[in-house]
Tab-separated table of C-alpha atoms and ligand atoms in Angstrom:
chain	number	residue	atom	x	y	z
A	192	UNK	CA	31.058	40.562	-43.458
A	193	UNK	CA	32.208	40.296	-39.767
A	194	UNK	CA	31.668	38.353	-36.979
A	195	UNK	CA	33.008	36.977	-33.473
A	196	UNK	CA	35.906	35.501	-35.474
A	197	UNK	CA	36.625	38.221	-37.498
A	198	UNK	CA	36.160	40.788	-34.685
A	199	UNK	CA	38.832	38.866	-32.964
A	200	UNK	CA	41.481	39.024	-35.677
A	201	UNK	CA	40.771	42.463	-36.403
A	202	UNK	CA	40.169	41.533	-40.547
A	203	UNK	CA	38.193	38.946	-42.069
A	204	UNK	CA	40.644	36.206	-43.331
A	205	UNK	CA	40.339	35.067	-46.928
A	206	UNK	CA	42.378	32.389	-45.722
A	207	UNK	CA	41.445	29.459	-42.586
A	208	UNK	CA	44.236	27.306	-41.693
A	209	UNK	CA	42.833	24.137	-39.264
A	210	UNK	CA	45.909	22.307	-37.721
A	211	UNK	CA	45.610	18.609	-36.354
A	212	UNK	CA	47.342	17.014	-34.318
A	213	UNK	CA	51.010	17.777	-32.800
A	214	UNK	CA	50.845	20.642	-35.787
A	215	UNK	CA	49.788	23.383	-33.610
A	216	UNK	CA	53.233	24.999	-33.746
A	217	UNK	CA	52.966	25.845	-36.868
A	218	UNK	CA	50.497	28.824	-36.096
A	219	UNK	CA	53.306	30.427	-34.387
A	220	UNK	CA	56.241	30.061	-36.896
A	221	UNK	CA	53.608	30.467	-40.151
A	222	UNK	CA	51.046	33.069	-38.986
A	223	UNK	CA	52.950	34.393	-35.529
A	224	UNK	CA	51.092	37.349	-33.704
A	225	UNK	CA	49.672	36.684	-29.978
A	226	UNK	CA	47.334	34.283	-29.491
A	227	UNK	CA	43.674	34.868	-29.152
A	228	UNK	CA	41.785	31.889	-26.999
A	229	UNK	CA	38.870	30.358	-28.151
A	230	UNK	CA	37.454	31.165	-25.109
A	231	UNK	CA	37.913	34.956	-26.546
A	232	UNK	CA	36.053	34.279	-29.364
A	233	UNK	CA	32.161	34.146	-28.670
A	234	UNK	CA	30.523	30.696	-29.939
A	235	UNK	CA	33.819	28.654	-29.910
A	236	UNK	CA	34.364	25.371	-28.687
A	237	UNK	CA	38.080	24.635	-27.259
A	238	UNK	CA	39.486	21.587	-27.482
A	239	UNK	CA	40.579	19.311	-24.322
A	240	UNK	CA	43.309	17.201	-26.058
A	241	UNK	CA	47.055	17.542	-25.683
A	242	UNK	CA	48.661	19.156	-28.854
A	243	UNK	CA	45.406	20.762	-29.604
A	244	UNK	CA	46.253	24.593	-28.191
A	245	UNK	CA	43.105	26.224	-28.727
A	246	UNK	CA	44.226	29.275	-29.828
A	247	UNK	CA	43.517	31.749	-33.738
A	248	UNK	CA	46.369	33.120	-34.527
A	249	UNK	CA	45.553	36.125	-37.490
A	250	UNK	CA	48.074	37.847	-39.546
A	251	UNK	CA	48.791	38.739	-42.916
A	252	UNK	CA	51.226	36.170	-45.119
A	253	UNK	CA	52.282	37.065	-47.923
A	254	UNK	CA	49.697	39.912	-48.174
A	255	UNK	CA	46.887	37.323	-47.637
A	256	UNK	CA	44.752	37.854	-44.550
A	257	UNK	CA	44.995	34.089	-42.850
A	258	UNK	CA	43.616	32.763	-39.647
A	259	UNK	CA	45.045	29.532	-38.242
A	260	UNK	CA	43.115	27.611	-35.726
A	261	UNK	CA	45.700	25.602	-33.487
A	262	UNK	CA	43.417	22.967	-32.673
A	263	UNK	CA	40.562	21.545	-33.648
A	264	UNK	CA	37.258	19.501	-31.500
A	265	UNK	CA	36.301	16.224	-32.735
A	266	UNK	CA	33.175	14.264	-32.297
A	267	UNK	CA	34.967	11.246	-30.572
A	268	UNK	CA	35.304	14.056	-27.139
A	269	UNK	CA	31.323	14.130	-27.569
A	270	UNK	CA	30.853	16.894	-29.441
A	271	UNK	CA	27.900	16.931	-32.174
A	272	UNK	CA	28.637	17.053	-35.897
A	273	UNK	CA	27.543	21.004	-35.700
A	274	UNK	CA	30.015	21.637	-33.089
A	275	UNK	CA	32.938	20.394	-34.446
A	276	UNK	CA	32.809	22.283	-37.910
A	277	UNK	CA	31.503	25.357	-35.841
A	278	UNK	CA	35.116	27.118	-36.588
A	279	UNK	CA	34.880	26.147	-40.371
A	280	UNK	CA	31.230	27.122	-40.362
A	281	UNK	CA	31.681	30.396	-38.395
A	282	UNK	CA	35.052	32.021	-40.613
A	283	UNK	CA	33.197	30.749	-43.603
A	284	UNK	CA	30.226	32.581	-43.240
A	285	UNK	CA	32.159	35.674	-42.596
A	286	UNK	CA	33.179	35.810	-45.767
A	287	UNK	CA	36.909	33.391	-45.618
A	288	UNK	CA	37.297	31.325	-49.060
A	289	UNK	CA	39.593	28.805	-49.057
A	290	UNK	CA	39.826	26.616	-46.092
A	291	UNK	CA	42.949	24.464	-45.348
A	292	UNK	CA	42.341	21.462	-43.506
A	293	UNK	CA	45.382	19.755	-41.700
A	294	UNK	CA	45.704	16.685	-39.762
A	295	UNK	CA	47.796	13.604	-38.683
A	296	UNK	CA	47.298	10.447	-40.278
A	297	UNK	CA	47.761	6.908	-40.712
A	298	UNK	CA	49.363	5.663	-43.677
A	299	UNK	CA	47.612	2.655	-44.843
A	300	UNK	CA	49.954	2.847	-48.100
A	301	UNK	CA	52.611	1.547	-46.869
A	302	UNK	CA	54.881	3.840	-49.576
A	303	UNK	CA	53.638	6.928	-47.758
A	304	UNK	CA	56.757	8.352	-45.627
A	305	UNK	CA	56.025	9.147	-41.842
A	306	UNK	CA	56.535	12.588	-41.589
A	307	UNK	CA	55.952	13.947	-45.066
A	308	UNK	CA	52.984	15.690	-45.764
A	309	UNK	CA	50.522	13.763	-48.311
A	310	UNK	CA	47.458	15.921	-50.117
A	311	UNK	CA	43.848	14.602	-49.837
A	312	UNK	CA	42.612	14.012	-52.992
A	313	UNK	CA	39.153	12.546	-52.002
A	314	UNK	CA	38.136	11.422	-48.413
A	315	UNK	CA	36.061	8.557	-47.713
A	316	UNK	CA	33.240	10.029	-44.721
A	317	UNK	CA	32.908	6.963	-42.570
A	318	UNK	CA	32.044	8.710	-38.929
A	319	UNK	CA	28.431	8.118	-39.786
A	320	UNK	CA	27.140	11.109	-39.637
A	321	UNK	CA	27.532	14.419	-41.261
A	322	UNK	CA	27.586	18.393	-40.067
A	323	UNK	CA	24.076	18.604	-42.861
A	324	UNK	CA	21.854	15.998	-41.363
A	325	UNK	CA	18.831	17.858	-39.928
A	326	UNK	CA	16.650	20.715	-41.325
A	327	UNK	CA	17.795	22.471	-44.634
A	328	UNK	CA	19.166	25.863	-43.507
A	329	UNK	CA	19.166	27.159	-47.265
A	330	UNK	CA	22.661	28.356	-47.069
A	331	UNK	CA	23.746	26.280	-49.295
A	332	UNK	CA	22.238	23.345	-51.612
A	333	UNK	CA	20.072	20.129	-49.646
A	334	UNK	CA	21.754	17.824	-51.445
A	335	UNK	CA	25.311	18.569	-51.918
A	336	UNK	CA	27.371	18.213	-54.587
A	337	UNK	CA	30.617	16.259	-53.644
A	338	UNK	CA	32.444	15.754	-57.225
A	339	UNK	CA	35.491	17.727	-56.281
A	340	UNK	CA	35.279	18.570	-52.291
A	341	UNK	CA	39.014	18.847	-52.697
A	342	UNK	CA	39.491	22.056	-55.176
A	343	UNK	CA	41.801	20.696	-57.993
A	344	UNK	CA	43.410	23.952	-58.406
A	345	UNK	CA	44.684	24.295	-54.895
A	346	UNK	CA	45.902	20.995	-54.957
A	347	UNK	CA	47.864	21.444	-58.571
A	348	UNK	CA	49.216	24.889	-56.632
A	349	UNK	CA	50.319	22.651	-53.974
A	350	UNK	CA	52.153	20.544	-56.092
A	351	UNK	CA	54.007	23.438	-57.824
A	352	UNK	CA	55.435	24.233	-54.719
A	353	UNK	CA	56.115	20.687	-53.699
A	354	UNK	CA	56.989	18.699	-56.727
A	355	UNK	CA	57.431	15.161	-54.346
A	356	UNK	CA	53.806	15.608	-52.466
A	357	UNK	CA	51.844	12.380	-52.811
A	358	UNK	CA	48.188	12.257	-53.028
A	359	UNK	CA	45.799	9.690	-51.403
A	360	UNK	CA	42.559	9.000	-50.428
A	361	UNK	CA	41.897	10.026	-46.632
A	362	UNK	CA	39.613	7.572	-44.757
A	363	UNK	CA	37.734	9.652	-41.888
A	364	UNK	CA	36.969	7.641	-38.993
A	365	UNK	CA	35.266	8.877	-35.727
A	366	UNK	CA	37.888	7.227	-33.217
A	367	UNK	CA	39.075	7.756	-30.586
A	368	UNK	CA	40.499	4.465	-30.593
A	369	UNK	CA	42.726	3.798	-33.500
A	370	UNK	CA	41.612	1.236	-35.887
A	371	UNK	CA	42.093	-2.502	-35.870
A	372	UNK	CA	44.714	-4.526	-38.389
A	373	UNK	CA	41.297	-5.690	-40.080
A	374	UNK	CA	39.868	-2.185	-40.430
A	375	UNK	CA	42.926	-1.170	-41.985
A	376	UNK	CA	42.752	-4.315	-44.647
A	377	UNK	CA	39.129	-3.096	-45.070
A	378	UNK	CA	39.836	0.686	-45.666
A	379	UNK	CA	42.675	-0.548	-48.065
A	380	UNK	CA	40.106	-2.610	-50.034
A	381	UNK	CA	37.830	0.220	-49.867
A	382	UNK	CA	40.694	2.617	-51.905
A	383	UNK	CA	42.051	4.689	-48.319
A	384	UNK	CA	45.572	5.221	-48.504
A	385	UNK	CA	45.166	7.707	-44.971
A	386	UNK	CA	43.353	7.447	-41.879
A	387	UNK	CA	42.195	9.763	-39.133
A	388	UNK	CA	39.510	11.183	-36.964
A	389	UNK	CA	39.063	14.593	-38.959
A	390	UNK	CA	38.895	17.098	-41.339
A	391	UNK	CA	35.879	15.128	-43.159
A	392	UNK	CA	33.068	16.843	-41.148
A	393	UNK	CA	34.954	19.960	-41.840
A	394	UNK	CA	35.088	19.982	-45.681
A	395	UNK	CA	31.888	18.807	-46.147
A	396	UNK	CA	30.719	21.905	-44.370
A	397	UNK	CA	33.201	24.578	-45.745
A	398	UNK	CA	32.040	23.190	-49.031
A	399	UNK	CA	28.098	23.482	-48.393
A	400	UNK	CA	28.616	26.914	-47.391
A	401	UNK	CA	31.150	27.725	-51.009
A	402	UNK	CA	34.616	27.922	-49.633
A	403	UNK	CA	37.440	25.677	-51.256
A	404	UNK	CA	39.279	23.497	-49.248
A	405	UNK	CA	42.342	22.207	-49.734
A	406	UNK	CA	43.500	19.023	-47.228
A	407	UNK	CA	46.809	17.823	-46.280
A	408	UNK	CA	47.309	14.696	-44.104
A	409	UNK	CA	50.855	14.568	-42.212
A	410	UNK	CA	51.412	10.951	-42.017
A	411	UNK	CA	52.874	10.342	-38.360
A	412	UNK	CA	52.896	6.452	-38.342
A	413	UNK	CA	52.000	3.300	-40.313
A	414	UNK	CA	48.080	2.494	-39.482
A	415	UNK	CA	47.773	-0.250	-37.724
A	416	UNK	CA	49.128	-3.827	-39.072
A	417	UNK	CA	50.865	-1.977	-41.595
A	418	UNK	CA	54.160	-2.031	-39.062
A	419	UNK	CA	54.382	-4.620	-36.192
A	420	UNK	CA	54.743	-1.112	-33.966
A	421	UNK	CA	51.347	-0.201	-31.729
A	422	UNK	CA	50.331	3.070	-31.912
A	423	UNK	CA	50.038	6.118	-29.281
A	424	UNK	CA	49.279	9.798	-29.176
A	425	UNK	CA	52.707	10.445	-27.913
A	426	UNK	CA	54.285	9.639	-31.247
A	427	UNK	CA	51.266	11.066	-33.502
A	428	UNK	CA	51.634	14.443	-31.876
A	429	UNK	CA	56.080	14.087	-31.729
A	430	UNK	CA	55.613	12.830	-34.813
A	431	UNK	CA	53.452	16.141	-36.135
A	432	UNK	CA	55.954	18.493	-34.151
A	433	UNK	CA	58.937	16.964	-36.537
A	434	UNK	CA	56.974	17.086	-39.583
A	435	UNK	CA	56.000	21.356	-39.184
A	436	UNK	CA	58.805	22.446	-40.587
A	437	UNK	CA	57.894	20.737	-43.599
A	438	UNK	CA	54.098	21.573	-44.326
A	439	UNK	CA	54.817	25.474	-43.300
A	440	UNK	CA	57.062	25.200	-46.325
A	441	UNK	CA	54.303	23.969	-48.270
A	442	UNK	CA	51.726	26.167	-46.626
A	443	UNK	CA	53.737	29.616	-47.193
A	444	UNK	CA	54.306	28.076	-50.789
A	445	UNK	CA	50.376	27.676	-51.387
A	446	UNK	CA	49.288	31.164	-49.597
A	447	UNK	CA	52.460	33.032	-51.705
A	448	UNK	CA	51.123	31.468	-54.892
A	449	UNK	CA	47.243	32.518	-54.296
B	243	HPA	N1	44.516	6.253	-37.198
B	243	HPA	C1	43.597	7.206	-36.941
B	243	HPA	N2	43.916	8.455	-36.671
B	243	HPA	C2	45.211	8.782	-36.658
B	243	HPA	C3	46.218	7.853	-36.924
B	243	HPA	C4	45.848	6.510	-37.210
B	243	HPA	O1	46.686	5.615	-37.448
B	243	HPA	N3	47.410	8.512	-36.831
B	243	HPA	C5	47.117	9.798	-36.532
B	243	HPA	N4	45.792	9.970	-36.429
């Protein structure tokens, strides 16, 4: 199968690395070649926040053909539920199988180290909305499915090559303002041990359309109330920068082991 992002990497890639926030770095050091704009790339949508790049980098690791998008749109800069999973969507449906889904995170566990990477083992959708809503395109089931968005293999793979990785629940919020003390004792009492403005949208349409997904949170600061520190982007995306070195280990780990 091909298409505009395929055409652009020269190969269809079997793997689709999405980096958050502050982890856009990583594109360069994991996948490397030169980067291809989104504006390059016919259909896509380029982000306008800082430590979002807005670039695919495509290469083989390990032998595996893998594109990494460094940086993602969210809903919260307007855009509908349909535009920000287009990337997912698009290098899905040309044929990609396992999507990776990165971001930066609160911790609402307060045991969750900033800076360490933490899997998602289930995500709580709380934006409101969904990338499905609207008329059945018969792609993939009307009414999905969403025992295991989070492919249990991947993540016991992920563990292999990271035998301290915690696992949590990742609460997905449609921000852009961060949440209040009392929305983080809520999501607590609702079972969220992360927070963040992502990567929910996203799996629940690389998973309508068959891909697995694996999702890894980077924790860059305690959510809010959890320390008496407030919260900016500065130290979310710093925060992210520090913390690459770290998930590309894991990454390289994961894409070696497939
Ligand atoms: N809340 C929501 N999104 C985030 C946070 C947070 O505390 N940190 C990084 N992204």
């Amino acid at each position: 199968m091909t298409g505009p992002i395929s055409k652009a990497a020269g190969f269809t890639p079997r793997v689709a690395i999405v980096l958050g926030s502050g982890l856009s770095l990583l594109a360069k050091s994991l996948v490397g070649g030169d980067p291809i704009p989104y504006g390059a790339i016919e259909g896509m949508p380029a982000s306008a926040i800082e430590g979002h790049e807005g670039a695919l980098y495509a290469a083989e690791v390990s032998g595996v053909p893998v594109a990494a998008f460094a940086g993602r749109v969210h809903m919260y800069e307007g855009h509908s539920p349909q535009i920000a999973t287009h990337a997912v969507r698009q290098v899905v449906e040309e044929g990609c199988e396992i999507v990776v889904l990165t971001n930066a995170a609160g911790g609402i566990d307060p045991n969750l180290e900033v800076g360490a990477p933490c899997l998602i083992g289930d995500h709580l959708n709380l934006t409101g909305t969904n990338p499905l809503i609207g008329p059945h395109d018969k792609r993939g089931p009307r009414f999905l499915d969403l025992s295991e968005v989070y492919d249990k293999e991947l993540r016991a793979l992920a563990h292999s090559v990271d035998g301290d990785l915690r696992e949590g629940v990742y609460a997905g919020l449609m921000g852009p303002v961060y949440e209040t003390p009392a929305e983080v004792r809520m999501l607590r009492t609702l079972g969220a041990s992360l927070v963040g403005m992502s990567t929910v949208l996203e799996a629940i349409a690389a998973r309508y359309l068959g891909a697995r997904v694996l999702g890894i949170s980077v924790v860059t600061n305690p959510a809010a109330g959890v320390s008496p520190q407030p919260l900016s982007h500065d130290e979310v995306a710093e925060v992210g920068q520090r913390a690459a070195a770290r998930l590309e280990r894991l990454l390289s780990g994961v894409i070696a082991g497939l």
